[in-house]
Short mmCIF file of C-alpha atoms in Angstrom, two decimals:
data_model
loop_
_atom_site.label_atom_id
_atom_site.label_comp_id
_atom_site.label_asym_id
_atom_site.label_seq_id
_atom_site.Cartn_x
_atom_site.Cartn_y
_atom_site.Cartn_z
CA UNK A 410 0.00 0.00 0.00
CA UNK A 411 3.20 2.59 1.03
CA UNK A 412 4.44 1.55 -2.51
CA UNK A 413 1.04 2.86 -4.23
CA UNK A 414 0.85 6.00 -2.14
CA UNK A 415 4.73 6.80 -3.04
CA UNK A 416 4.08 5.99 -7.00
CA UNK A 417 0.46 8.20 -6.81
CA UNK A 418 2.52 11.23 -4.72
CA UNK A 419 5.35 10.97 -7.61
CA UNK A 420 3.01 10.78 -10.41
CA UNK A 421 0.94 13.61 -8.84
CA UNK A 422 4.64 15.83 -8.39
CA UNK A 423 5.14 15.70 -12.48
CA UNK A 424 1.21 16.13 -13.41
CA UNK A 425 1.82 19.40 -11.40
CA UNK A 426 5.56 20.17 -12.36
CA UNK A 427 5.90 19.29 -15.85
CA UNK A 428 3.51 21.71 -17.19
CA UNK A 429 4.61 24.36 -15.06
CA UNK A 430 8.26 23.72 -16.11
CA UNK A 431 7.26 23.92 -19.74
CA UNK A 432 4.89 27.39 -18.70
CA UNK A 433 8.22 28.70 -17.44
CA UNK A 434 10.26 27.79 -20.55
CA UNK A 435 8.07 29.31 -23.28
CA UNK A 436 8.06 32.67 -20.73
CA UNK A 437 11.60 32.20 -21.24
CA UNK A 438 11.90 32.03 -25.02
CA UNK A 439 9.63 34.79 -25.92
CA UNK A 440 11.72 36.58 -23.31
CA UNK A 441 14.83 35.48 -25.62
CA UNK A 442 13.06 36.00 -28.97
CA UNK A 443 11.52 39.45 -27.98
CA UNK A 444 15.21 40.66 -27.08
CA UNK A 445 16.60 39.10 -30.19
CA UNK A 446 14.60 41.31 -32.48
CA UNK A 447 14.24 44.46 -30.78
CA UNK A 448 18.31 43.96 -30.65
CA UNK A 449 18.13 44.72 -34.13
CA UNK A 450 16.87 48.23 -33.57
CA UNK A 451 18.99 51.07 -32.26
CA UNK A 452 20.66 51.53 -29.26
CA UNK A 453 17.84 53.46 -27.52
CA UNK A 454 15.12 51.27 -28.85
CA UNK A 455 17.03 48.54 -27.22
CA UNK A 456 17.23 50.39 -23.84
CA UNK A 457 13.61 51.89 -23.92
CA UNK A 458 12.12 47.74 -24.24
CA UNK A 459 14.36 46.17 -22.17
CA UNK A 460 13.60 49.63 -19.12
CA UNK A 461 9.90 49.10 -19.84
CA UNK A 462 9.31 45.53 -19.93
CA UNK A 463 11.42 45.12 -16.70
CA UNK A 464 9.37 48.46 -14.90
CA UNK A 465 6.07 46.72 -16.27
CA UNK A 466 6.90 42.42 -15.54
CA UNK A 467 8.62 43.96 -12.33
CA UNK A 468 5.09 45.67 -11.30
CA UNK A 469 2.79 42.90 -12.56
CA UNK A 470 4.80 40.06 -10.91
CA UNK A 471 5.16 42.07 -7.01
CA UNK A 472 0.89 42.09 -7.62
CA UNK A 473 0.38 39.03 -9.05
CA UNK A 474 1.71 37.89 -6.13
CA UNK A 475 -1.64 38.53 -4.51
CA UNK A 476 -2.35 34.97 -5.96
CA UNK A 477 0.25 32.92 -3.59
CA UNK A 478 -2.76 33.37 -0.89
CA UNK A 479 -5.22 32.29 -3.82
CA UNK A 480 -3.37 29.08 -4.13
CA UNK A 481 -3.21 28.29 -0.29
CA UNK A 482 -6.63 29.07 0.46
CA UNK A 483 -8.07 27.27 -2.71
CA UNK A 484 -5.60 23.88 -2.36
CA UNK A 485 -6.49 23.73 1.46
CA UNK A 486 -10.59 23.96 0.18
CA UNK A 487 -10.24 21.27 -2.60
CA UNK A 488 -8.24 18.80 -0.52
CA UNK A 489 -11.29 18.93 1.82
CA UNK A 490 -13.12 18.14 -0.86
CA UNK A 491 -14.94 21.59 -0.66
CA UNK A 492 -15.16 22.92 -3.83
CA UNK A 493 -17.86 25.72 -3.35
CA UNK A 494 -15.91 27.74 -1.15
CA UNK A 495 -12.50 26.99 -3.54
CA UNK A 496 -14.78 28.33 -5.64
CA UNK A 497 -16.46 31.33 -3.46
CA UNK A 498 -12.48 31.89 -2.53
CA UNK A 499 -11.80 32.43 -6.12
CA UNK A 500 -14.06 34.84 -7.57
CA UNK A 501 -12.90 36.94 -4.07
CA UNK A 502 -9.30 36.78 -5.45
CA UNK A 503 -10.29 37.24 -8.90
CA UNK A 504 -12.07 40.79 -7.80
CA UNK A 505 -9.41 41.91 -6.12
CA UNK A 506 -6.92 41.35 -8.57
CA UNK A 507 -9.04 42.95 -11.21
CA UNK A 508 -9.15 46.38 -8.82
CA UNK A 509 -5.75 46.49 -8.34
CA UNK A 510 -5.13 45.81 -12.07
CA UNK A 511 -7.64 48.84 -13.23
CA UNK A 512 -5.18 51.09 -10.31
CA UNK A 513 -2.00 49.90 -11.46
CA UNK A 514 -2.80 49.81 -15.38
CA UNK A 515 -4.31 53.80 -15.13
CA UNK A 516 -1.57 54.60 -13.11
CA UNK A 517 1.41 53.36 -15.29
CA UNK A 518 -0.61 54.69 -18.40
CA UNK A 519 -0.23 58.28 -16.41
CA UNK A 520 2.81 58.23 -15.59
CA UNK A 521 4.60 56.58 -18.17
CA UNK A 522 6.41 60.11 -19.43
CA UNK A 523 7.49 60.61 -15.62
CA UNK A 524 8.78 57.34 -14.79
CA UNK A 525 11.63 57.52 -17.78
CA UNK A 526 12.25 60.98 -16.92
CA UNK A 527 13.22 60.17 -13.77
CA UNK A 528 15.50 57.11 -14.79
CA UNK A 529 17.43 57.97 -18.06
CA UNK A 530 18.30 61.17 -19.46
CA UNK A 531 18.62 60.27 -23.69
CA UNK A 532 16.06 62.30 -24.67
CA UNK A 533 14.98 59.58 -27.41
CA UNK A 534 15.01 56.62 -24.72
CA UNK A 535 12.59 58.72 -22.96
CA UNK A 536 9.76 59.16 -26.09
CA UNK A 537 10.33 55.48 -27.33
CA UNK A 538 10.52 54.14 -23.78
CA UNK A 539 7.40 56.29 -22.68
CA UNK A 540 5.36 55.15 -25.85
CA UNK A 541 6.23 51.49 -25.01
CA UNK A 542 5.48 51.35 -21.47
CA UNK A 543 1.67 53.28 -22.03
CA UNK A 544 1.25 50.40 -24.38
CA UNK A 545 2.59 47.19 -22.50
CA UNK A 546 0.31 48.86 -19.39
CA UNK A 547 -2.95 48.58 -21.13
CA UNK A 548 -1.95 44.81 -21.27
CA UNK A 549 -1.14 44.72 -18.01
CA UNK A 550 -4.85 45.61 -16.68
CA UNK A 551 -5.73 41.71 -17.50
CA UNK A 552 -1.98 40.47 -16.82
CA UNK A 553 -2.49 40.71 -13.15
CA UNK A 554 -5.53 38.66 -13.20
CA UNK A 555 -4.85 36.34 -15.59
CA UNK A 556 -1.59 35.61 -12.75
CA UNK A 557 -4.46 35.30 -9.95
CA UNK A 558 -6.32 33.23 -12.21
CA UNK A 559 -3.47 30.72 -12.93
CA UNK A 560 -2.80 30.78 -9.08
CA UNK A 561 -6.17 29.23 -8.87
CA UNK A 562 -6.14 27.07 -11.26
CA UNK A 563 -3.06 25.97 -9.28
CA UNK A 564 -4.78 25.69 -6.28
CA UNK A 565 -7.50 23.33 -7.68
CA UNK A 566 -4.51 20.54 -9.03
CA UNK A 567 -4.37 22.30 -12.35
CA UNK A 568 -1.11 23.03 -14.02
CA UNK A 569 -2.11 22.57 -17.83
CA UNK A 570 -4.43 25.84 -18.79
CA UNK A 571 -1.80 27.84 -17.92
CA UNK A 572 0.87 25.90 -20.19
CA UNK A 573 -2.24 26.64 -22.81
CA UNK A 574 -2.48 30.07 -22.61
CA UNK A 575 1.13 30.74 -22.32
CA UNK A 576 1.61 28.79 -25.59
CA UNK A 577 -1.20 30.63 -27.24
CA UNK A 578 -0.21 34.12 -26.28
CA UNK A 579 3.69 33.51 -26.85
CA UNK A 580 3.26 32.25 -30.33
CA UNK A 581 1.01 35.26 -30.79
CA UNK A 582 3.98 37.66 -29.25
CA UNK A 583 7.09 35.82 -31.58
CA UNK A 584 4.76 36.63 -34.87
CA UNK A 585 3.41 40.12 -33.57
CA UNK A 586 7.24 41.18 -32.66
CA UNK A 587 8.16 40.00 -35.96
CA UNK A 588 5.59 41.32 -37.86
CA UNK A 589 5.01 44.53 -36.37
CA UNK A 590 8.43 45.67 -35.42
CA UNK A 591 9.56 45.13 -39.18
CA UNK A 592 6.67 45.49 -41.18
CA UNK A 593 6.19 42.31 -42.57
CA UNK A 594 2.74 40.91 -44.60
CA UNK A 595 1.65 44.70 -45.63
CA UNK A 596 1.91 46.00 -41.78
CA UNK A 597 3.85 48.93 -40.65
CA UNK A 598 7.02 48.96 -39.58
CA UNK A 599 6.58 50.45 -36.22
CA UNK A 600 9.41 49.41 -34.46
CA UNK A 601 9.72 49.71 -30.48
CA UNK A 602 5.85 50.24 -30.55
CA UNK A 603 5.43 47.33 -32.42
CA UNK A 604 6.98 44.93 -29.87
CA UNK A 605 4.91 46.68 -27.58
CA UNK A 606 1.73 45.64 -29.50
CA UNK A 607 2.77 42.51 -29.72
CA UNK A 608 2.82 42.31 -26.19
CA UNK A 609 -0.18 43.96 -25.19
CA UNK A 610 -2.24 41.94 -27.46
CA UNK A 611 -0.93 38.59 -26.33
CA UNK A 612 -0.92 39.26 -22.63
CA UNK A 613 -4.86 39.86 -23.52
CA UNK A 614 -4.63 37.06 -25.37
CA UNK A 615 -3.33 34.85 -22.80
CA UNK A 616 -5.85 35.97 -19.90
CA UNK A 617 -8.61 35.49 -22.19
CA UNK A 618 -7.72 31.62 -23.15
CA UNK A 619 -7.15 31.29 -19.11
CA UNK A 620 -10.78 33.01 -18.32
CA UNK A 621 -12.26 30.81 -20.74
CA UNK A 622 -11.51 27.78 -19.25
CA UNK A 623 -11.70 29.02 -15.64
CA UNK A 624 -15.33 30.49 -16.16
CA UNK A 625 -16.47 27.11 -18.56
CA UNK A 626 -15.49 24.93 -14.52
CA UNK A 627 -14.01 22.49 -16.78
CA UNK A 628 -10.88 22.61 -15.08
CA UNK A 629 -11.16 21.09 -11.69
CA UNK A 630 -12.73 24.60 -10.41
CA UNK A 631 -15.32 27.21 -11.87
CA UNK A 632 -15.21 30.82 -12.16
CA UNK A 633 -19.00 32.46 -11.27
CA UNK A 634 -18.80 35.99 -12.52
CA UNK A 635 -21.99 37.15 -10.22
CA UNK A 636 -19.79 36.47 -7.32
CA UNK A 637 -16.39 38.22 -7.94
CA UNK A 638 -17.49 41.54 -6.73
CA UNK A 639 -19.68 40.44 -3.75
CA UNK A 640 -16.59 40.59 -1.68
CA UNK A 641 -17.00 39.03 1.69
CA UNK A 642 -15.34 40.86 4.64
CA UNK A 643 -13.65 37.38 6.25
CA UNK A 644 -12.74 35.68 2.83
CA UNK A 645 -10.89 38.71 1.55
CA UNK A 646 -9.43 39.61 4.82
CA UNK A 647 -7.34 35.87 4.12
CA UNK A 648 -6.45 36.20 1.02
CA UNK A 649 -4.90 39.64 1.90
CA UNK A 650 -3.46 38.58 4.96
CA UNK A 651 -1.51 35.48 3.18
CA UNK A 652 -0.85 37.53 -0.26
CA UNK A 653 0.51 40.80 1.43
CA UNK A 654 3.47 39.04 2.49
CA UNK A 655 4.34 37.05 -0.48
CA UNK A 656 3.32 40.56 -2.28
CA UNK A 657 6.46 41.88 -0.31
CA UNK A 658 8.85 39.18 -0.62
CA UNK A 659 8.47 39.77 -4.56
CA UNK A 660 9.15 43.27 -4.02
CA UNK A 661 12.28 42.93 -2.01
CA UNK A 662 13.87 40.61 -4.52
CA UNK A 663 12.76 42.32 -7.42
CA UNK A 664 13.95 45.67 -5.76
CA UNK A 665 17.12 43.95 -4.54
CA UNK A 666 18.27 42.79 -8.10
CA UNK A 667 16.99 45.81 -9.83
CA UNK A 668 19.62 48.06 -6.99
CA UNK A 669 21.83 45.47 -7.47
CA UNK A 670 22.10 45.63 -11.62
CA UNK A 671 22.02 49.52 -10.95
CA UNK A 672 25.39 48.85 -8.78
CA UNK A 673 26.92 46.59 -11.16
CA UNK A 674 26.65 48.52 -14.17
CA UNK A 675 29.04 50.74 -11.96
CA UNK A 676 31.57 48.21 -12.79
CA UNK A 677 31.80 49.24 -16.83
CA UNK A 678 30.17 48.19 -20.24
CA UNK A 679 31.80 44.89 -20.62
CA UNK A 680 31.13 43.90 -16.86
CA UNK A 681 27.57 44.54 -17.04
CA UNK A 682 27.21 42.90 -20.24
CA UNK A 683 28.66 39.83 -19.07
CA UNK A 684 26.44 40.12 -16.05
CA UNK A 685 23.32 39.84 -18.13
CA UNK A 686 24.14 37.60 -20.25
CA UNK A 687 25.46 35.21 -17.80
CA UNK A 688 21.94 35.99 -16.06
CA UNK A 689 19.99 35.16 -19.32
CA UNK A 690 21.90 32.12 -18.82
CA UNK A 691 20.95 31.33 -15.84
CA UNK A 692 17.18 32.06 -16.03
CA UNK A 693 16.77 28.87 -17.60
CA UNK A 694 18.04 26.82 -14.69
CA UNK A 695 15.45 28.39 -12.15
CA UNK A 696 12.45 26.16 -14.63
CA UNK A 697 12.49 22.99 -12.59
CA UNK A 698 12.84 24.84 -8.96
CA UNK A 699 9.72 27.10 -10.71
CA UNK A 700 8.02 23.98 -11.69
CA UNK A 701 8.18 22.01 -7.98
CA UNK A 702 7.74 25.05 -5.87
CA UNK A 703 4.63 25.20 -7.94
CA UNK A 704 4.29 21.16 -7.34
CA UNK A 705 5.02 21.51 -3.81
CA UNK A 706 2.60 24.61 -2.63
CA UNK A 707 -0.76 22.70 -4.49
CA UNK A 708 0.30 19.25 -2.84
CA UNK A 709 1.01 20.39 0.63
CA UNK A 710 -2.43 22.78 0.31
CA UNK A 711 -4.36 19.95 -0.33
CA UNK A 712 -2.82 17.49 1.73
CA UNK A 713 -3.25 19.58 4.78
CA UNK A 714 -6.94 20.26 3.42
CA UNK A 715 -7.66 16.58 3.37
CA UNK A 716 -5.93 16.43 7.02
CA UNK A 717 -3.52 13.92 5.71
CA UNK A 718 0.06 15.35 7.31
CA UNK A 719 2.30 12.76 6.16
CA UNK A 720 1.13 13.00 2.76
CA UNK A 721 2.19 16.72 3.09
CA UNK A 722 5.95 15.41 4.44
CA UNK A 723 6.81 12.83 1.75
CA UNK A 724 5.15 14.88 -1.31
CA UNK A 725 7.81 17.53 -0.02
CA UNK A 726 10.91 15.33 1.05
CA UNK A 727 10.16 13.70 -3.03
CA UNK A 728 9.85 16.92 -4.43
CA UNK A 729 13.05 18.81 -2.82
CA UNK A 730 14.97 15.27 -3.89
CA UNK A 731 13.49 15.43 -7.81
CA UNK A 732 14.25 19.45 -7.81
CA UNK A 733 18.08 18.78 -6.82
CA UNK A 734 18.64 16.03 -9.18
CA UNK A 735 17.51 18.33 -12.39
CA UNK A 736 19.10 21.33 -10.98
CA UNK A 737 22.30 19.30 -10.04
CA UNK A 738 22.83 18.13 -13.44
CA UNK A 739 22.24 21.45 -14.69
CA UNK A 740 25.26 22.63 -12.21
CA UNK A 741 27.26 20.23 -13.49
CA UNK A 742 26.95 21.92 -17.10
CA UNK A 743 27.64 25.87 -15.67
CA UNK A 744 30.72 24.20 -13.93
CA UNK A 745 32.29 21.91 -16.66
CA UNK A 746 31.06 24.25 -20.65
CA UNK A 747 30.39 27.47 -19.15
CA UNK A 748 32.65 28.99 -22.09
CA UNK A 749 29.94 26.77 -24.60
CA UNK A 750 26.73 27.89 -23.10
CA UNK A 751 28.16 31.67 -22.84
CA UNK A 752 29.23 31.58 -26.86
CA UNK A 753 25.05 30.89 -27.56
CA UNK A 754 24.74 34.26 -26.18
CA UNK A 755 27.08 36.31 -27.61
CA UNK A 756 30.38 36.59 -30.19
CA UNK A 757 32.31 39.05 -28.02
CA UNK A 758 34.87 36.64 -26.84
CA UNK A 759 35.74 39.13 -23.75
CA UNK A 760 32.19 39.56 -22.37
CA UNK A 761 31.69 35.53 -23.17
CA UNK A 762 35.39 34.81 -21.13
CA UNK A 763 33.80 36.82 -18.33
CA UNK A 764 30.04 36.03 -18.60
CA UNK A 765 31.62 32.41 -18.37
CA UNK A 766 33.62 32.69 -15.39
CA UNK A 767 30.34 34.18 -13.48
CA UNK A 768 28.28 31.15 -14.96
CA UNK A 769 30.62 28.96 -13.48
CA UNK A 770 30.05 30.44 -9.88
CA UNK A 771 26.18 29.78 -10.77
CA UNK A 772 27.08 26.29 -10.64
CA UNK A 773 27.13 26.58 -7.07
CA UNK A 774 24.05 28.32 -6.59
CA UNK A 775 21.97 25.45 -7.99
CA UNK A 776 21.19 23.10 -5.56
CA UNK A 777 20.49 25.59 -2.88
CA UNK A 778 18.19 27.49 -5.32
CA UNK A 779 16.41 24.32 -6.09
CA UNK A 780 16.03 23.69 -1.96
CA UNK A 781 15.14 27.20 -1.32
CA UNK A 782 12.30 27.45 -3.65
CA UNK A 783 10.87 23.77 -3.12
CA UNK A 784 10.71 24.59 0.51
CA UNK A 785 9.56 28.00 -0.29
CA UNK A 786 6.75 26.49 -1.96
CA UNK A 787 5.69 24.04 1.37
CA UNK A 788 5.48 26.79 3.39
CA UNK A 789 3.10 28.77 1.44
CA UNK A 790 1.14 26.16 0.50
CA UNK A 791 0.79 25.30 4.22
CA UNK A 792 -0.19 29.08 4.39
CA UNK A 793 3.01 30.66 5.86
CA UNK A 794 3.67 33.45 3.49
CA UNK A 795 5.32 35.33 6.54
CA UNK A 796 8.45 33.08 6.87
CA UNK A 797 9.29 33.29 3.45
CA UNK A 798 9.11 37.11 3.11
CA UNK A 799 11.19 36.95 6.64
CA UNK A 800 13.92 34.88 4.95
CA UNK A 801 13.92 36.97 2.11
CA UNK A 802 13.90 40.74 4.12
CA UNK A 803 17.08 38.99 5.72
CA UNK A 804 18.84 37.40 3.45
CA UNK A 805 18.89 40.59 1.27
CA UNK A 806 19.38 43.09 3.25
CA UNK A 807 21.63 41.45 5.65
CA UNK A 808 23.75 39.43 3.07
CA UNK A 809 22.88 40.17 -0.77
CA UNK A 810 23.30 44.19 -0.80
CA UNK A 811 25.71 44.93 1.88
CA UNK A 812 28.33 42.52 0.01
CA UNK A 813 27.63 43.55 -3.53
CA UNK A 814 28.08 46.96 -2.03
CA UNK A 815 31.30 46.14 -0.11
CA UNK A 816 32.45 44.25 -3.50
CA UNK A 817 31.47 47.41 -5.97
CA UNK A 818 32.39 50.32 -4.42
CA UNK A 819 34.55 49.34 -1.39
CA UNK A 820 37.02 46.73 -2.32
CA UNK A 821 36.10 47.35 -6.21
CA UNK A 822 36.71 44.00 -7.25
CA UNK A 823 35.13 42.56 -10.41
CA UNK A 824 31.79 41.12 -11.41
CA UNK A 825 32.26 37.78 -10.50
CA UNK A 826 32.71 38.52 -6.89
CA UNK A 827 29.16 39.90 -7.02
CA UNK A 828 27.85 35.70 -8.34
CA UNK A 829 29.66 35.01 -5.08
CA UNK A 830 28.01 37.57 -2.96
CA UNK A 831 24.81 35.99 -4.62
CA UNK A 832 26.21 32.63 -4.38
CA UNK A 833 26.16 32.81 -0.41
CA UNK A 834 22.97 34.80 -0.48
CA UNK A 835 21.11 31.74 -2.13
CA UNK A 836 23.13 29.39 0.54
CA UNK A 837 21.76 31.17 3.72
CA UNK A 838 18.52 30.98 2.49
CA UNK A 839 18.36 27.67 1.14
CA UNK A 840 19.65 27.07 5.20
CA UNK A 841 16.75 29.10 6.53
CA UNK A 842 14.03 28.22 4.66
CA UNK A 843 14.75 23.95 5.84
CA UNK A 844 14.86 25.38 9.65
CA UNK A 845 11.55 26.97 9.56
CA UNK A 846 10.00 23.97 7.85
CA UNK A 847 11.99 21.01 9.99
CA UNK A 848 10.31 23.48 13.02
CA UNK A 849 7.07 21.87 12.00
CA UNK A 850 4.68 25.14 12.61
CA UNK A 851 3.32 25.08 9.05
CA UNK A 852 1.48 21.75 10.05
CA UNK A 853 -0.99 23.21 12.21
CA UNK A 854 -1.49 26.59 10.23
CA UNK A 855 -5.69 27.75 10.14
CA UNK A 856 -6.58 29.46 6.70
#
């Protein structure tokens, strides 16, 4: 009978994972295609995308955060087998997503102009940078719920719609970017406003595809529309209360790299080049910790929704030992071809010799990446957002930015001292996150 349980829980951890690893690569090729073709533009139609799709994903992702507490609330419901008030819990979470969307979306149309003002002073970065983010922030009023939505759909043991839109709405941004920025099949050749077209329209796209299936309750949980702005006081009160701190967990990391790229540019051209390249690089390592973080928060929701405890222990303990193996082998690669993997991103030998050298540091971040965000994932799904965010506050502004600081403008050493700095960042909190779940709290967490 163990044997059955352990073969359901492991073919239950790739139902979950798989499609969320493949979600995460196709974000992660448009990502790589979108940059590709606006890199044949200008200089300043390169800057103005790459500063307004990082302001924009940056925003969307620190409030589509509000959906972590979506997922908890939702898992915990269907593994007691209580599907109306997954259900009631999801139209809550849908309405207040959509609010905050209408806030945020108005507000970076408003003050595109001011925003780029502020950060760059090339007077053409500003217009084509402006222009671009107005656009991409129009898409953004459904992005944020269309991340809420996929939270749910999470929630209720459903990775696949997600993969679905995401495939839909990528395809549709590769063709619109190609299309649109170069004027191909009688369109204009509109350039930086193009890719942010493209964008727009596929992030609508996307949510669409995602609502479709959500409101159809074909999909392990249903959507009713009469219900997402009858907000009750108690329901909403938990989603805030476990979203707010996830919410600010995003926010410090996405603030902490965003300071921390600001800092390292400080270091020259070629430094910061290899930096970001060597980070492109790297992005596509984090898919399987994405994938079983995602695996782990639904299975530990549900399992401590149908009271079942040790479920919640092995489906974790499997998941953290699957997440290491994939992420091990891909340390193996950043340690042994970093040089190889570095020359796919670029034909500037000195930025690839460099780029390479801070790849090969990545190699060591790997495994504690892939126990960090596994574990990461338990907790929240247990419904404790707070230790998490904790970990985070401390771990970046007690390790992360005081030693890329020392490193940059104290000792002035070079960029591959920073992956260290990072390196021992990802270390202590791979070490925290395993003490506050082997403390056992998260077991008997009410949501």
């Amino acid at each position: 009978m163990e044997r059955l349980d352990n073969r359901d829980i492991r073919n239950q951890i790739f139902k979950l994972a798989i499609p969320a690893i493949l979600e995460m690569t196709l974000h992660t090729l448009v990502w790589t295609a979108d940059t590709a073709m606006v890199g044949r533009l200008n200089p300043a139609s390169i800057s103005a995308v790459n500063l307004g799709s990082q302001i924009m994903f940056t925003i969307s992702n620190i409030f589509g955060a509000l959906g972590i507490g979506a997922t908890a609330l939702v898992s915990r419901q269907i593994g007691a087998k209580n599907r109306d008030e997954a259900e009631n819990i999801a139209a809550q979470a849908i309405g207040i997503g959509l609010i905050i969307s209408i806030i945020i979306g108005f507000s970076g149309i408003l003050s595109a102009n001011a925003v780029f003002n502020l950060i760059v002073d090339d007077p053409e970065v500003i217009v084509l940078g402006s222009n671009y983010l107005r656009i991409v922030f129009v898409g953004a009023l459904f992005l944020i719920p269309q991340f809420i939505a996929n939270s749910i759909l999470r929630g209720a043991g459903n990775t696949v719609i997600p993969l679905v839109s995401a495939a839909f709405a990528n395809a549709f941004n590769i063709i619109g970017d190609y299309v649109l920025i170069f004027g191909k099949f009688g369109f204009p050749e509109l350039g930086v406003n193009g890719a942010a077209i493209a964008t727009g329209v596929a992030q609508i796209l996307g949510a669409s595809i995602t609502f479709f299936f959500l409101i159809r309750g074909k999909s392990g949980i249903k959507l009713h529309i009469s219900k997402v702005f009858k907000l009750n006081r108690n329901v909403t009160k938990n989603i805030v209360n476990l979203s707010v701190p996830a919410t600010l967990e995003t926010f410090m990391n996405e603030g902490s790299r965003l300071l921390s790229s600001f800092w390292i540019a400080q270091l020259g051209t070629i430094s910061f080049a290899a930096h970001s390249l060597a980070n492109a690089a790297e992005s596509i390592s984090y898919m399987p910790g994405y994938g079983f973080a995602v695996a782990a928060t639904t299975m530990v929701g549900q399992s401590l929704g149908a009271k079942n405890i040790k479920r919640a222990e092995v489906s974790t303990k499997k998941i953290i030992m699957y997440s290491v193996w994939l992420m091990g082998l891909v340390a193996l690669a950043f340690a042994l071809i970093p040089f190889g993997i570095m020359r796919l991103f670029s034909n500037d030998l000195g930025t690839v010799e460099l780029a390479s050298r801070c790849l090969r540091v990545g190699a060591v971040e790997q495994i504690p990446i892939a126990i960090g965000m596994t574990v990461s994932g338990a907790l929240k799904g247990a419904g404790d957002t707070k230790g998490p965010f904790k970990i985070s506050l401390v771990t970046n502004l007690a390790v992360r930015l005081p030693l890329i600081f020392i490193i940059v403008f104290v000792l002035k050493l070079n960029v591959v001292f920073v992956w260290w700095a990072t390196g021992i960042q990802f270390i202590v909190e791979a070490t925290l996150m395993v003490i506050r779940y082997r403390r056992g709290r998260w077991k008997s967490i009410n949501v």
